[in-house]
Short mmCIF file of C-alpha atoms and ligand atoms in Angstrom, two decimals:
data_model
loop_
_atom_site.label_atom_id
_atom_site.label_comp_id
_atom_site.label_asym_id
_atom_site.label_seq_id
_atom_site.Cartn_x
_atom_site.Cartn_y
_atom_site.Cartn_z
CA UNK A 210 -16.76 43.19 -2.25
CA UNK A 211 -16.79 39.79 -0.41
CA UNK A 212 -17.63 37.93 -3.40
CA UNK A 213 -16.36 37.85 -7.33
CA UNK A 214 -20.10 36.85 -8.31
CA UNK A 215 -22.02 37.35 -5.53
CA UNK A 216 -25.24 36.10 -7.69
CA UNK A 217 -23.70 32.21 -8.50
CA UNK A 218 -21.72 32.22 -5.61
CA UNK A 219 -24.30 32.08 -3.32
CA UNK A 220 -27.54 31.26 -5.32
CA UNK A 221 -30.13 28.91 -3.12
CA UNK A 222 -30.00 25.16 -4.04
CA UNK A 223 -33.62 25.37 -5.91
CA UNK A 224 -32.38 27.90 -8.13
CA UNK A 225 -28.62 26.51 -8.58
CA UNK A 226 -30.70 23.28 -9.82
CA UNK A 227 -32.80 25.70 -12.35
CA UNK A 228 -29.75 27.16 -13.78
CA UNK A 229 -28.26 23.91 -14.36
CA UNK A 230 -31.24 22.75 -15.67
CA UNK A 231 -31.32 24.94 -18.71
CA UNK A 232 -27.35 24.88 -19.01
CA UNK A 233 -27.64 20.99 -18.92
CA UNK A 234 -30.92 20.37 -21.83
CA UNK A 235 -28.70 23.40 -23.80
CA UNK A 236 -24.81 21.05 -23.87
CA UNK A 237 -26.87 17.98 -24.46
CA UNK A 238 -28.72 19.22 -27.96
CA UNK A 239 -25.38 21.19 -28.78
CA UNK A 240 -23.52 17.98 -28.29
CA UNK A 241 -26.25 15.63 -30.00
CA UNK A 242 -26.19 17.74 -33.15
CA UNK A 243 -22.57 18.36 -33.60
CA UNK A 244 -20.30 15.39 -31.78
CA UNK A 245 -20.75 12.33 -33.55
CA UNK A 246 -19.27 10.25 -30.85
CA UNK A 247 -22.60 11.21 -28.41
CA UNK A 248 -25.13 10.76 -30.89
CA UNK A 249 -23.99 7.52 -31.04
CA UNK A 250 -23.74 6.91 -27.84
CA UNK A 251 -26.77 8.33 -26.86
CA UNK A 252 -29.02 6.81 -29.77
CA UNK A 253 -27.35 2.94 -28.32
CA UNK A 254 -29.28 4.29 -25.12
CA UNK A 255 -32.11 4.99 -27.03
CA UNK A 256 -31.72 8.71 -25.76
CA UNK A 257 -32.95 11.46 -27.66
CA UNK A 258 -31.99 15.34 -26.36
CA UNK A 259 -35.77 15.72 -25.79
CA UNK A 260 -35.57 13.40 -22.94
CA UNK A 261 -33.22 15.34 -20.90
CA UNK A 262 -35.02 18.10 -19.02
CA UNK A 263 -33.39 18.51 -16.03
CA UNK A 264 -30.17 18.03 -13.54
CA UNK A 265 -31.88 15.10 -12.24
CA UNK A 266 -31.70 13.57 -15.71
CA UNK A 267 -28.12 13.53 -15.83
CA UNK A 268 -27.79 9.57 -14.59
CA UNK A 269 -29.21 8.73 -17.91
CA UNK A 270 -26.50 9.85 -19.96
CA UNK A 271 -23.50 8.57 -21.16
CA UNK A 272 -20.16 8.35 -19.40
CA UNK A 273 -17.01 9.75 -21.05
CA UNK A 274 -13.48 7.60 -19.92
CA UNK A 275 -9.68 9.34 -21.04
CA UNK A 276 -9.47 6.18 -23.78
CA UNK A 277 -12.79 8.25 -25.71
CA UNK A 278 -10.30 11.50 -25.86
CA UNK A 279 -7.37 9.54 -26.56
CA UNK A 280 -9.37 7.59 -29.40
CA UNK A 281 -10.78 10.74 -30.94
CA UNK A 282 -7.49 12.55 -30.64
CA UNK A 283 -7.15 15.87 -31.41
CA UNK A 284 -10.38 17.17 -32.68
CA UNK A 285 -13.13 14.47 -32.86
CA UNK A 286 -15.13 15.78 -30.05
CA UNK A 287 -14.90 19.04 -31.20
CA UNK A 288 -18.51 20.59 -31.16
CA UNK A 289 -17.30 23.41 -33.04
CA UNK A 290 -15.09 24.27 -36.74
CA UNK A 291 -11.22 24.39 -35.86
CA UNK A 292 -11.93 28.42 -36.82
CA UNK A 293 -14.02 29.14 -34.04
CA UNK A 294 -11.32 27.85 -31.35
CA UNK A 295 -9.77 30.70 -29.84
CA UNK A 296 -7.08 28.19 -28.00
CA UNK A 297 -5.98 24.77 -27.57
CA UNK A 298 -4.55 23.39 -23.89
CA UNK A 299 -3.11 20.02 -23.83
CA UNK A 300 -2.23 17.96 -20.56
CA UNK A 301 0.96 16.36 -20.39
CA UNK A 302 -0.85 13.03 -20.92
CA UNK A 303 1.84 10.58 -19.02
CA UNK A 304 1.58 7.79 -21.77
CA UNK A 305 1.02 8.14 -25.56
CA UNK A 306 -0.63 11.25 -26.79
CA UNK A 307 -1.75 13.91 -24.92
CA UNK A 308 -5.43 15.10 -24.06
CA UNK A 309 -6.45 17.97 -25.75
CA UNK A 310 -8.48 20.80 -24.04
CA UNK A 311 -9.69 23.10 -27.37
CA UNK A 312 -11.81 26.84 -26.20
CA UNK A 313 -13.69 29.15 -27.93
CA UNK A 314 -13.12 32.35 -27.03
CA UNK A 315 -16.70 32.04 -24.25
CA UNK A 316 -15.06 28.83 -23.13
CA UNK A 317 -11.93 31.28 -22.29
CA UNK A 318 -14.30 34.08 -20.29
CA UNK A 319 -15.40 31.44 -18.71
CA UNK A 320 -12.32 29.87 -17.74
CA UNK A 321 -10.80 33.50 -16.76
CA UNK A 322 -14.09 34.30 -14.46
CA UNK A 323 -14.05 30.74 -12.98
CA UNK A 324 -10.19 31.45 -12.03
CA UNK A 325 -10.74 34.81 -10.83
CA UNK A 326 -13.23 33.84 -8.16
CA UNK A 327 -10.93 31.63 -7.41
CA UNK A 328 -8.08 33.87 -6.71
CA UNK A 329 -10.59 36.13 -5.03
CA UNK A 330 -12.35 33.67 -2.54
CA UNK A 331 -8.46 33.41 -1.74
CA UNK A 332 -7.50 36.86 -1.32
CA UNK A 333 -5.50 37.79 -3.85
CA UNK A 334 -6.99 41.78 -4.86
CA UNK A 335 -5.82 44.52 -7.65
CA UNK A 336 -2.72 45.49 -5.49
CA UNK A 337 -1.29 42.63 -4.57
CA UNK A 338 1.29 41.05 -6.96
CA UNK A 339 1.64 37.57 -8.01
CA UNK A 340 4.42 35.34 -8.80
CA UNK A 341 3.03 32.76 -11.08
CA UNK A 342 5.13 29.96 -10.79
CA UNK A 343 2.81 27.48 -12.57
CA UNK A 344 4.41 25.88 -15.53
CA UNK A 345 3.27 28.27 -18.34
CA UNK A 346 2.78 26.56 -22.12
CA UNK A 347 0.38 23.82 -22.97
CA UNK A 348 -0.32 22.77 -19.21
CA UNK A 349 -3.54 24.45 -18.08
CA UNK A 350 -1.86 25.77 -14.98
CA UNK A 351 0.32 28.44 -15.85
CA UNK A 352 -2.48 30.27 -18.25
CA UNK A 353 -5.38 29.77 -15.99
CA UNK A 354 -3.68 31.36 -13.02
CA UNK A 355 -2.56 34.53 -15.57
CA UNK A 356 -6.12 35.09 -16.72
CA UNK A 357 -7.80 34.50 -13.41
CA UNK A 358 -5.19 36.78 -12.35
CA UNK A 359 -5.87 39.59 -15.10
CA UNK A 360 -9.68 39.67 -14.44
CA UNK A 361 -8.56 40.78 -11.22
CA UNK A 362 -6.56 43.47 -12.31
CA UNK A 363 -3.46 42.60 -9.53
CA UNK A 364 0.35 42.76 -11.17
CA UNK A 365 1.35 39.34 -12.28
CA UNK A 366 5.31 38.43 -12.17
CA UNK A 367 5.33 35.22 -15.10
CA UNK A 368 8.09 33.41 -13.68
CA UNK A 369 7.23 30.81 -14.70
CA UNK A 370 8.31 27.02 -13.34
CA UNK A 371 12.12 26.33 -12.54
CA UNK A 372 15.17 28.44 -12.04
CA UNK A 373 14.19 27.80 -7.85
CA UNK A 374 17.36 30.74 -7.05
CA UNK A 375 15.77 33.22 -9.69
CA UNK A 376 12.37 32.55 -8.09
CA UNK A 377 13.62 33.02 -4.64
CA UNK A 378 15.82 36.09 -5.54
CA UNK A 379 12.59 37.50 -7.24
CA UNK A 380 10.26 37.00 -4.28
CA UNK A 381 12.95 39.22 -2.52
CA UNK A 382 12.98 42.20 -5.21
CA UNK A 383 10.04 42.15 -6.51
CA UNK A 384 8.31 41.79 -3.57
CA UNK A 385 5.44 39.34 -4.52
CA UNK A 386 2.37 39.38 -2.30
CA UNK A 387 1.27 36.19 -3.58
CA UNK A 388 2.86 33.05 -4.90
CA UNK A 389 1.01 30.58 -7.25
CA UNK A 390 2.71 27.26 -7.75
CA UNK A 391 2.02 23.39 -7.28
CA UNK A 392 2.46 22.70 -3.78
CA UNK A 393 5.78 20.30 -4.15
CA UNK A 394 6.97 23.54 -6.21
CA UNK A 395 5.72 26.06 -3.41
CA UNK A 396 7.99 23.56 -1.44
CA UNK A 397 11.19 23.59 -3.21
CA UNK A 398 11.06 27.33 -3.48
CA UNK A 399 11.12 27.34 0.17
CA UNK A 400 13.84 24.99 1.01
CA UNK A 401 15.87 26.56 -1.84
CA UNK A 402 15.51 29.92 0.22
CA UNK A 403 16.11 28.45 3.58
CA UNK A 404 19.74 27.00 1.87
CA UNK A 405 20.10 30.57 0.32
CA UNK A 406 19.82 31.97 3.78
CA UNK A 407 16.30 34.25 2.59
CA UNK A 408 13.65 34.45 5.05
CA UNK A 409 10.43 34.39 3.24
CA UNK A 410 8.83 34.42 6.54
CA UNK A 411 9.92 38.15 6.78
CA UNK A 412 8.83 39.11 2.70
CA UNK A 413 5.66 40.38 1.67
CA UNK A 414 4.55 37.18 0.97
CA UNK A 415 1.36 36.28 2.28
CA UNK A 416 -0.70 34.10 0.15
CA UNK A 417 0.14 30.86 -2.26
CA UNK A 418 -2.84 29.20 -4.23
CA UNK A 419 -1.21 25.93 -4.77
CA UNK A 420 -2.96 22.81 -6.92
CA UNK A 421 -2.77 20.73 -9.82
CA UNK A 422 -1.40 17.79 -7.43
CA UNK A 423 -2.47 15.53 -4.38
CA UNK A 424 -1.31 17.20 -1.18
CA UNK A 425 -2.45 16.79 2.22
CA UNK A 426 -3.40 18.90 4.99
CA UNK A 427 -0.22 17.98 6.66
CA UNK A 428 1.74 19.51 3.88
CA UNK A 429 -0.20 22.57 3.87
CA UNK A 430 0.86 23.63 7.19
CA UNK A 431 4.13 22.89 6.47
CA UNK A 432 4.27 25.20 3.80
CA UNK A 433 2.13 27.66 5.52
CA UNK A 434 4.83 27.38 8.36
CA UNK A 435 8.06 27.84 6.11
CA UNK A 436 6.61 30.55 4.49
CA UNK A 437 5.04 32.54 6.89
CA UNK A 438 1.79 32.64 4.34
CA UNK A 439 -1.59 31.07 4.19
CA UNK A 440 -1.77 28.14 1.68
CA UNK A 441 -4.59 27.98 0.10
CA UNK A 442 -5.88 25.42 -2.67
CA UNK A 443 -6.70 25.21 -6.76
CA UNK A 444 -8.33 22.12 -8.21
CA UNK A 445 -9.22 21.06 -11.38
CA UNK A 446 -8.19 19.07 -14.70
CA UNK A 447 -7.65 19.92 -18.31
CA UNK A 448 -10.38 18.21 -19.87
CA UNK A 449 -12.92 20.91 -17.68
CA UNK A 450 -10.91 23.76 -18.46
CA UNK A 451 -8.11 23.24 -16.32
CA UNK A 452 -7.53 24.90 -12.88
CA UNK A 453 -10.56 26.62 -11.61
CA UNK A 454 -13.19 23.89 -11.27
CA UNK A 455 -12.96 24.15 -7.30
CA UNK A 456 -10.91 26.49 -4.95
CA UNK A 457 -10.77 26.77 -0.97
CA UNK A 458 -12.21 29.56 0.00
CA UNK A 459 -11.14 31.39 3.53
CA UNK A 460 -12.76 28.68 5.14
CA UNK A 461 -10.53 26.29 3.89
CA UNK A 462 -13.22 24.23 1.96
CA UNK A 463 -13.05 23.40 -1.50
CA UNK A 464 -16.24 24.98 -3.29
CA UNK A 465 -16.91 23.44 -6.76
CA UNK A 466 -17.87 25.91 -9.39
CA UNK A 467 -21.18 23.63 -10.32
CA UNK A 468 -22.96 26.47 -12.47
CA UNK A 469 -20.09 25.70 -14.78
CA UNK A 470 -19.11 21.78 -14.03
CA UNK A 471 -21.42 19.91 -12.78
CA UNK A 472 -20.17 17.10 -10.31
CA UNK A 473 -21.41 13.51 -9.65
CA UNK A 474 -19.72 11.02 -7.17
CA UNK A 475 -20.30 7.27 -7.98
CA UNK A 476 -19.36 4.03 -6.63
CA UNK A 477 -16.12 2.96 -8.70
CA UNK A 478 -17.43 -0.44 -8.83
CA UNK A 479 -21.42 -0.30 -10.23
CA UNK A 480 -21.00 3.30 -11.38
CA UNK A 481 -24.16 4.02 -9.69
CA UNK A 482 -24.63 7.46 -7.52
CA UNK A 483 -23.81 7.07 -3.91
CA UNK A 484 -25.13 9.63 -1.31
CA UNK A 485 -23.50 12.91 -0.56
CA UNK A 486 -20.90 12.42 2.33
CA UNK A 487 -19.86 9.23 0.92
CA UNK A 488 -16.35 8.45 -0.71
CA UNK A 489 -16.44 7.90 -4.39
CA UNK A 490 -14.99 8.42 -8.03
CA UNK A 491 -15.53 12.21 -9.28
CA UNK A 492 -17.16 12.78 -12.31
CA UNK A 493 -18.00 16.18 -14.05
CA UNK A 494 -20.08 17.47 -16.47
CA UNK A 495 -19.47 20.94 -18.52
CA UNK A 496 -22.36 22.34 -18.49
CA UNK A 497 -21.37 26.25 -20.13
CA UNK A 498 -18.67 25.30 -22.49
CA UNK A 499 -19.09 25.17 -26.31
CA UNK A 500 -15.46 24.01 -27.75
CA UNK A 501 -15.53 20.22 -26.05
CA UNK A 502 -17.54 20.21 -23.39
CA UNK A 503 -18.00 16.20 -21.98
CA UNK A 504 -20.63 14.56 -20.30
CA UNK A 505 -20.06 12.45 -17.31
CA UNK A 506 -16.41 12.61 -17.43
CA UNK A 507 -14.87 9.89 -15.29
CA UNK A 508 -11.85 11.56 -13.54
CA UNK A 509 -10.53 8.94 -11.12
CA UNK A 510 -10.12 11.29 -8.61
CA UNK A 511 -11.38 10.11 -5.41
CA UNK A 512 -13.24 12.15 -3.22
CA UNK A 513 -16.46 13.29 -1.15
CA UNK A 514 -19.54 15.92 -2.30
CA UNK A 515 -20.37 17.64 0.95
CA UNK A 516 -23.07 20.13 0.94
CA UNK A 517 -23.46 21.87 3.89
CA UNK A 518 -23.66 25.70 4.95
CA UNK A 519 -19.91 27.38 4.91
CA UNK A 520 -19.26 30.66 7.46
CA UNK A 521 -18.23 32.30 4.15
CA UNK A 522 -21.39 32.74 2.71
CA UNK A 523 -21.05 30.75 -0.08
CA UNK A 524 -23.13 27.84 -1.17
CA UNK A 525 -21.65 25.87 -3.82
CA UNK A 526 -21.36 22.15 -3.23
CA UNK A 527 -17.70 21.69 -1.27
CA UNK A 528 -15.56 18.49 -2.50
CA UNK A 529 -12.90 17.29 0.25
CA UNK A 530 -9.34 17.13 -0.99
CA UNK A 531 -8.10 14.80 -3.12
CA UNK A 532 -7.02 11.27 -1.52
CA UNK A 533 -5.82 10.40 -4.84
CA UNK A 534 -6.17 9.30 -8.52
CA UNK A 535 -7.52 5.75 -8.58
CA UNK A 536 -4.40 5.30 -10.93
CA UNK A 537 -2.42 5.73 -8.12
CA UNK A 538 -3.90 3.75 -5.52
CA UNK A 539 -1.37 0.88 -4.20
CA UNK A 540 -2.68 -2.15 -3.01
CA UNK A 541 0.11 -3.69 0.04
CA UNK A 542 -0.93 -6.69 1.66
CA UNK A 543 -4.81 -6.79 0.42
CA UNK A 544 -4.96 -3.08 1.76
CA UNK A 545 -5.37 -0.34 -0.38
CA UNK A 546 -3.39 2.62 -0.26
CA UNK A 547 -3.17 6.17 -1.48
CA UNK A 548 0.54 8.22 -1.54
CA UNK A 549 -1.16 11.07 0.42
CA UNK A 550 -2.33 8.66 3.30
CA UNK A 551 1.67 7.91 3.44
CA UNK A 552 2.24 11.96 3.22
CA UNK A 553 0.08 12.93 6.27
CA UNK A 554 1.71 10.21 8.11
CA UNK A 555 5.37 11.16 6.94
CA UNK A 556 4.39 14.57 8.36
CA UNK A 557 3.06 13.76 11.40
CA UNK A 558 6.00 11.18 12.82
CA UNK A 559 7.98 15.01 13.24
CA UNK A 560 11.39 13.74 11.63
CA UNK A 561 11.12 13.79 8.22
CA UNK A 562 11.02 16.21 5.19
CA UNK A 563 7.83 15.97 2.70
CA UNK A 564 10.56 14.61 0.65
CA UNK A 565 9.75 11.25 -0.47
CA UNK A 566 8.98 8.39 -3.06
CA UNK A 567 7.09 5.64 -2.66
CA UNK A 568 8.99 2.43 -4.45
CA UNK A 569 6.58 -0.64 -5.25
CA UNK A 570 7.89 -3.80 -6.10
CA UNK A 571 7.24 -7.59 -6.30
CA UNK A 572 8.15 -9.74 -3.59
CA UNK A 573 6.84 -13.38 -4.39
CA UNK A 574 3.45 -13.20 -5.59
CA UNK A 575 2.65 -9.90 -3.50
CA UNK A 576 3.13 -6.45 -3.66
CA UNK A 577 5.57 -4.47 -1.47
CA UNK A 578 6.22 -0.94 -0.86
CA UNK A 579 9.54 0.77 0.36
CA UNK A 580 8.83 4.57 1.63
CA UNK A 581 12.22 6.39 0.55
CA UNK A 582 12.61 10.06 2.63
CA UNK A 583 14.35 12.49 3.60
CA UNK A 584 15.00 13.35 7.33
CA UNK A 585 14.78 16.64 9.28
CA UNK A 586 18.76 18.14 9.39
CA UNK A 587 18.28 17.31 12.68
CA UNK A 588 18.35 13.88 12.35
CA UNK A 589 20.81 13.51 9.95
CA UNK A 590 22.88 15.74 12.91
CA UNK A 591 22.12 12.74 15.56
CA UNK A 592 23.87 10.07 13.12
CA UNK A 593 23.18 6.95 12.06
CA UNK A 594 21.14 6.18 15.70
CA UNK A 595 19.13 8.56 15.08
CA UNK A 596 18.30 7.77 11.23
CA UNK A 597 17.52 4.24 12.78
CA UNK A 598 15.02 5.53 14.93
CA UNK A 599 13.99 7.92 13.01
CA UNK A 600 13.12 4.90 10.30
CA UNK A 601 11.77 2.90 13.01
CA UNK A 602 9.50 5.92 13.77
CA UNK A 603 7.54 6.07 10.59
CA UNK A 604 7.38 1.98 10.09
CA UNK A 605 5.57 1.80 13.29
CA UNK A 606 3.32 4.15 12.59
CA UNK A 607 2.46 3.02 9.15
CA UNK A 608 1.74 -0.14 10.42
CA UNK A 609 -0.65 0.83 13.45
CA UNK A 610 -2.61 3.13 11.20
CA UNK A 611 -2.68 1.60 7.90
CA UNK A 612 -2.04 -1.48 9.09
CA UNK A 613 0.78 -2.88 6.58
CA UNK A 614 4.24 -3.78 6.82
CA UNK A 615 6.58 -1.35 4.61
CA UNK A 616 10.04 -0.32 4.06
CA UNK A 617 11.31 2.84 5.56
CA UNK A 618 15.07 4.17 4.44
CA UNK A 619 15.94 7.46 5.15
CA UNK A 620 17.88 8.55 2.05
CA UNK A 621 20.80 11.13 2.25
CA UNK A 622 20.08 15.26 2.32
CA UNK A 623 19.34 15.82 -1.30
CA UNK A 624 18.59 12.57 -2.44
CA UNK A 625 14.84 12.82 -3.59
CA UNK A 626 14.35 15.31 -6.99
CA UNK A 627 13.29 18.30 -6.41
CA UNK A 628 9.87 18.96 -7.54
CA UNK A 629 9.27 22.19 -10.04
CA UNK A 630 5.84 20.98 -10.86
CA UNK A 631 3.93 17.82 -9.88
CA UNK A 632 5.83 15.56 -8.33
CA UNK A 633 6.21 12.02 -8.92
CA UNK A 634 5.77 9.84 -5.90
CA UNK A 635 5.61 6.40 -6.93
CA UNK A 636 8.37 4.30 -8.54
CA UNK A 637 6.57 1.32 -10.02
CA UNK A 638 8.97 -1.53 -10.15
CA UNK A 639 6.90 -4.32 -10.65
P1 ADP B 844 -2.40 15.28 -16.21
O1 ADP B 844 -3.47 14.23 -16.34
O2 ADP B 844 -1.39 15.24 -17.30
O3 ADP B 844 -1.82 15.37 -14.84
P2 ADP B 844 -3.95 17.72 -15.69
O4 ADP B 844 -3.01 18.85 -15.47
O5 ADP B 844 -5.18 17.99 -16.43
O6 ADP B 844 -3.16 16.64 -16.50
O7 ADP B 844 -4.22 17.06 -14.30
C1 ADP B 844 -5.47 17.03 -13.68
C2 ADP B 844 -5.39 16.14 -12.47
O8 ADP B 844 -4.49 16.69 -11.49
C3 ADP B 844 -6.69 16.00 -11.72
O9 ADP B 844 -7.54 15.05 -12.30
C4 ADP B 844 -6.19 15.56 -10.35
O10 ADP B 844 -5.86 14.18 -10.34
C5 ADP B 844 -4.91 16.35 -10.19
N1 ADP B 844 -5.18 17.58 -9.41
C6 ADP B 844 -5.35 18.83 -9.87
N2 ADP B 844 -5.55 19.69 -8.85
C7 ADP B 844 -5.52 18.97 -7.71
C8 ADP B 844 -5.67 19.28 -6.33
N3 ADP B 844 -5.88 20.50 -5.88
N4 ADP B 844 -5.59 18.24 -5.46
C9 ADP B 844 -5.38 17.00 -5.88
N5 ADP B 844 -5.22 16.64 -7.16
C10 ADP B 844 -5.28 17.61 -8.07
ZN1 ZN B 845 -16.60 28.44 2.01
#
């Protein structure tokens, strides 16, 4: 079969916007009658769950920001009795307490379904076997890849995150098929073999479904490359359900999952809907789950809705990748500036590893960036000439295509930590 579920995969637009309809007026009285925190806030609009027929009603609704889950930390907006909770995620939450992610046990089916069409649309079948190399414990990744991965029926190797010679040495005697992993991971692993003197270009290795991070297209084909594999992609965040909220398919576009999350892009600024095909702030509603499921969930990601027919077939609503989390965008000189925009442009100058950090600091009243990476052994082999140039390289083209003035230092083989999950790029120093 082409599809995992051929009938939501590729249901017609009218009756995509039927189904989420009735899924929408269902999570809106479920939520009204049980979550204190949206009665309130829908009664301030003077919102009753009457008034919401349809998808189109969805502007009307509430928003949901990270401070409401932090403030009503752990269980608040709970729809359900701890008892009927079948698990509880949490995401590493970078400051103060985490974010919960609580499911019933449908929330889980649904999560496990939403992940196996993922790993489907991607390849991975009953025979192959997967290294899952996702971070497994509270973090979303490393469970949602297993039960995606059990629906399918394919043997699953739980490595788990870390020990980068174990993971390498299993790849060779195990004989994985497919490799699931953040991308900066997917990367280690394969300059950890390359060192080890393994080949993974000549394993059975064919497929990696890497996410959970910002990457760029760039750093796709250089993993692709090292490996000898297709790269494909996993999206999503723990307060939807974790991975499995959109997945590139063999097309290489990333479908969103929008019988189950619904997505909305708005301007940043008015929080008003802007046309699809234009750049914006990605917010989802859940419109299946039972355990927490939010409305209008602002998730900083930026990104574009593009809805357009895809050669495979299928005709959920495709999001481009990731530029970044509005968190993370840098502003240098009056110009704003994601860390991926600096990735792609890392990659394409030819001389340096995807190895970098991006260090931010004060000069005067403004805000300066420093680009610390590491070259190609190459370069390093030229001396300090060619580290010079190599520096020079990536300054000048930073500066004709962004159009700011930065730092470049090549730092010495070894010198940036090795990522075993997502990486951290920036070093704030102001
Ligand atoms: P945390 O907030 O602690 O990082 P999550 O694991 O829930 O917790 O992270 C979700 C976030 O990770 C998303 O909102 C997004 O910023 C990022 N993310 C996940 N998958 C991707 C991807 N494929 N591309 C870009 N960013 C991603
Ligand atoms: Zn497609």
């Amino acid at each position: 079969m082409q599809y995992w579920n051929e009938q939501y995969e590729t249901m017609n637009l009218e009756e995509m916007r039927k189904f989420q309809s009735g899924k929408l007026v269902e999570t809106v009285k479920w939520l009204y009658e049980r979550v204190g925190f949206y009665k309130k806030a829908m009664d301030e609009k003077g919102l009753k769950p009457g008034d919401i027929t349809s998808i189109d009603d969805i502007a009307k609704l509430p928003f949901t920001v990270k401070n409401d889950l932090r403030d009503n930390y752990p269980f608040d907006l709970c729809a359900v009795p701890m008892e009927e909770l079948d698990r509880v995620h949490a995401s590493s939450g970078t400051t103060g307490k985490p974010i919960t992610g609580p499911y019933t046990l449908d929330d889980m089916k649904q999560w496990s379904q939403c992940m196996a069409r993922t790993l489907w649309a991607q390849g991975v079948r009953p025979n192959d076997i997967a290294q899952n190399a996702y971070g497994m414990g509270l973090f979303t990744g490393g469970l949602g890849f297993l039960h995606g991965a059990m629906e399918i029926g394919c043997c699953i190797v739980p490595s788990g995150s870390g020990m980068t010679d174990r993971q390498v040495m299993l790849l060779q005697d195990f004989g994985a098929t497919a490799l699931f992993s953040t991308p900066s991971y997917a990367l280690t692993i394969a300059e950890r073999a390359e060192s080890m003197g393994v080949d993974i270009r000549k394993l059975p290795l064919r497929i990696a479904s890497c996410g959970a991070e910002p990457w760029t297209v760039e750093m796709r084909k250089d993993i692709e490359a090292r490996m000898g594999i297709r790269a494909h992609e996993a999206y999503g965040l723990t307060e939807m359900m974790g991975p499995g909220v959109s997945f590139s398919c063999e097309e290489g576009r990333l479908h969103v999952n929008e019988d189950h999350i619904f997505p909305e892009i708005l301007d940043p600024e008015t929080l008003e809907p802007v046309p699809l095909g234009t750049q914006g702030e990605l917010f989802f509603t859940a419109i299946q789950r039972r355990a927490m499921p939010l409305l209008r969930y602002r998730t900083r990601d930026i990104t574009t809705l593009v809805r357009k027919k895809c050669d495979c077939g299928r005709t959920l609503v495709t999001m481009e990748k990731i530029l970044g989390r509005s968190d993370d965008m840098l502003i240098i000189s009056g110009v704003n500036v994601f860390p991926s925009q600096i990735e792609s442009l890392i990659l394409d100058v030819g001389l340096m590893e995807p190895l970098y950090q991006l260090r931010v600091f004060k000069k005067g009243y403004l805000d300066s960036l420093k680009v610390e990476v590491e070259a190609k052994r190459e370069v390093y082999d030229g001396g300090p000439e060619a580290i010079a140039n190599a520096e020079k390289a990536l300054k000048a083209k930073i500066q004709s295509t962004i159009g700011i003035g930065v730092g470049v230092e090549v730092l010495p083989l070894g010198s940036i930590a090795r990522s075993e999950g997502k990486a951290k790029r920036v070093i704030d120093e102001r």
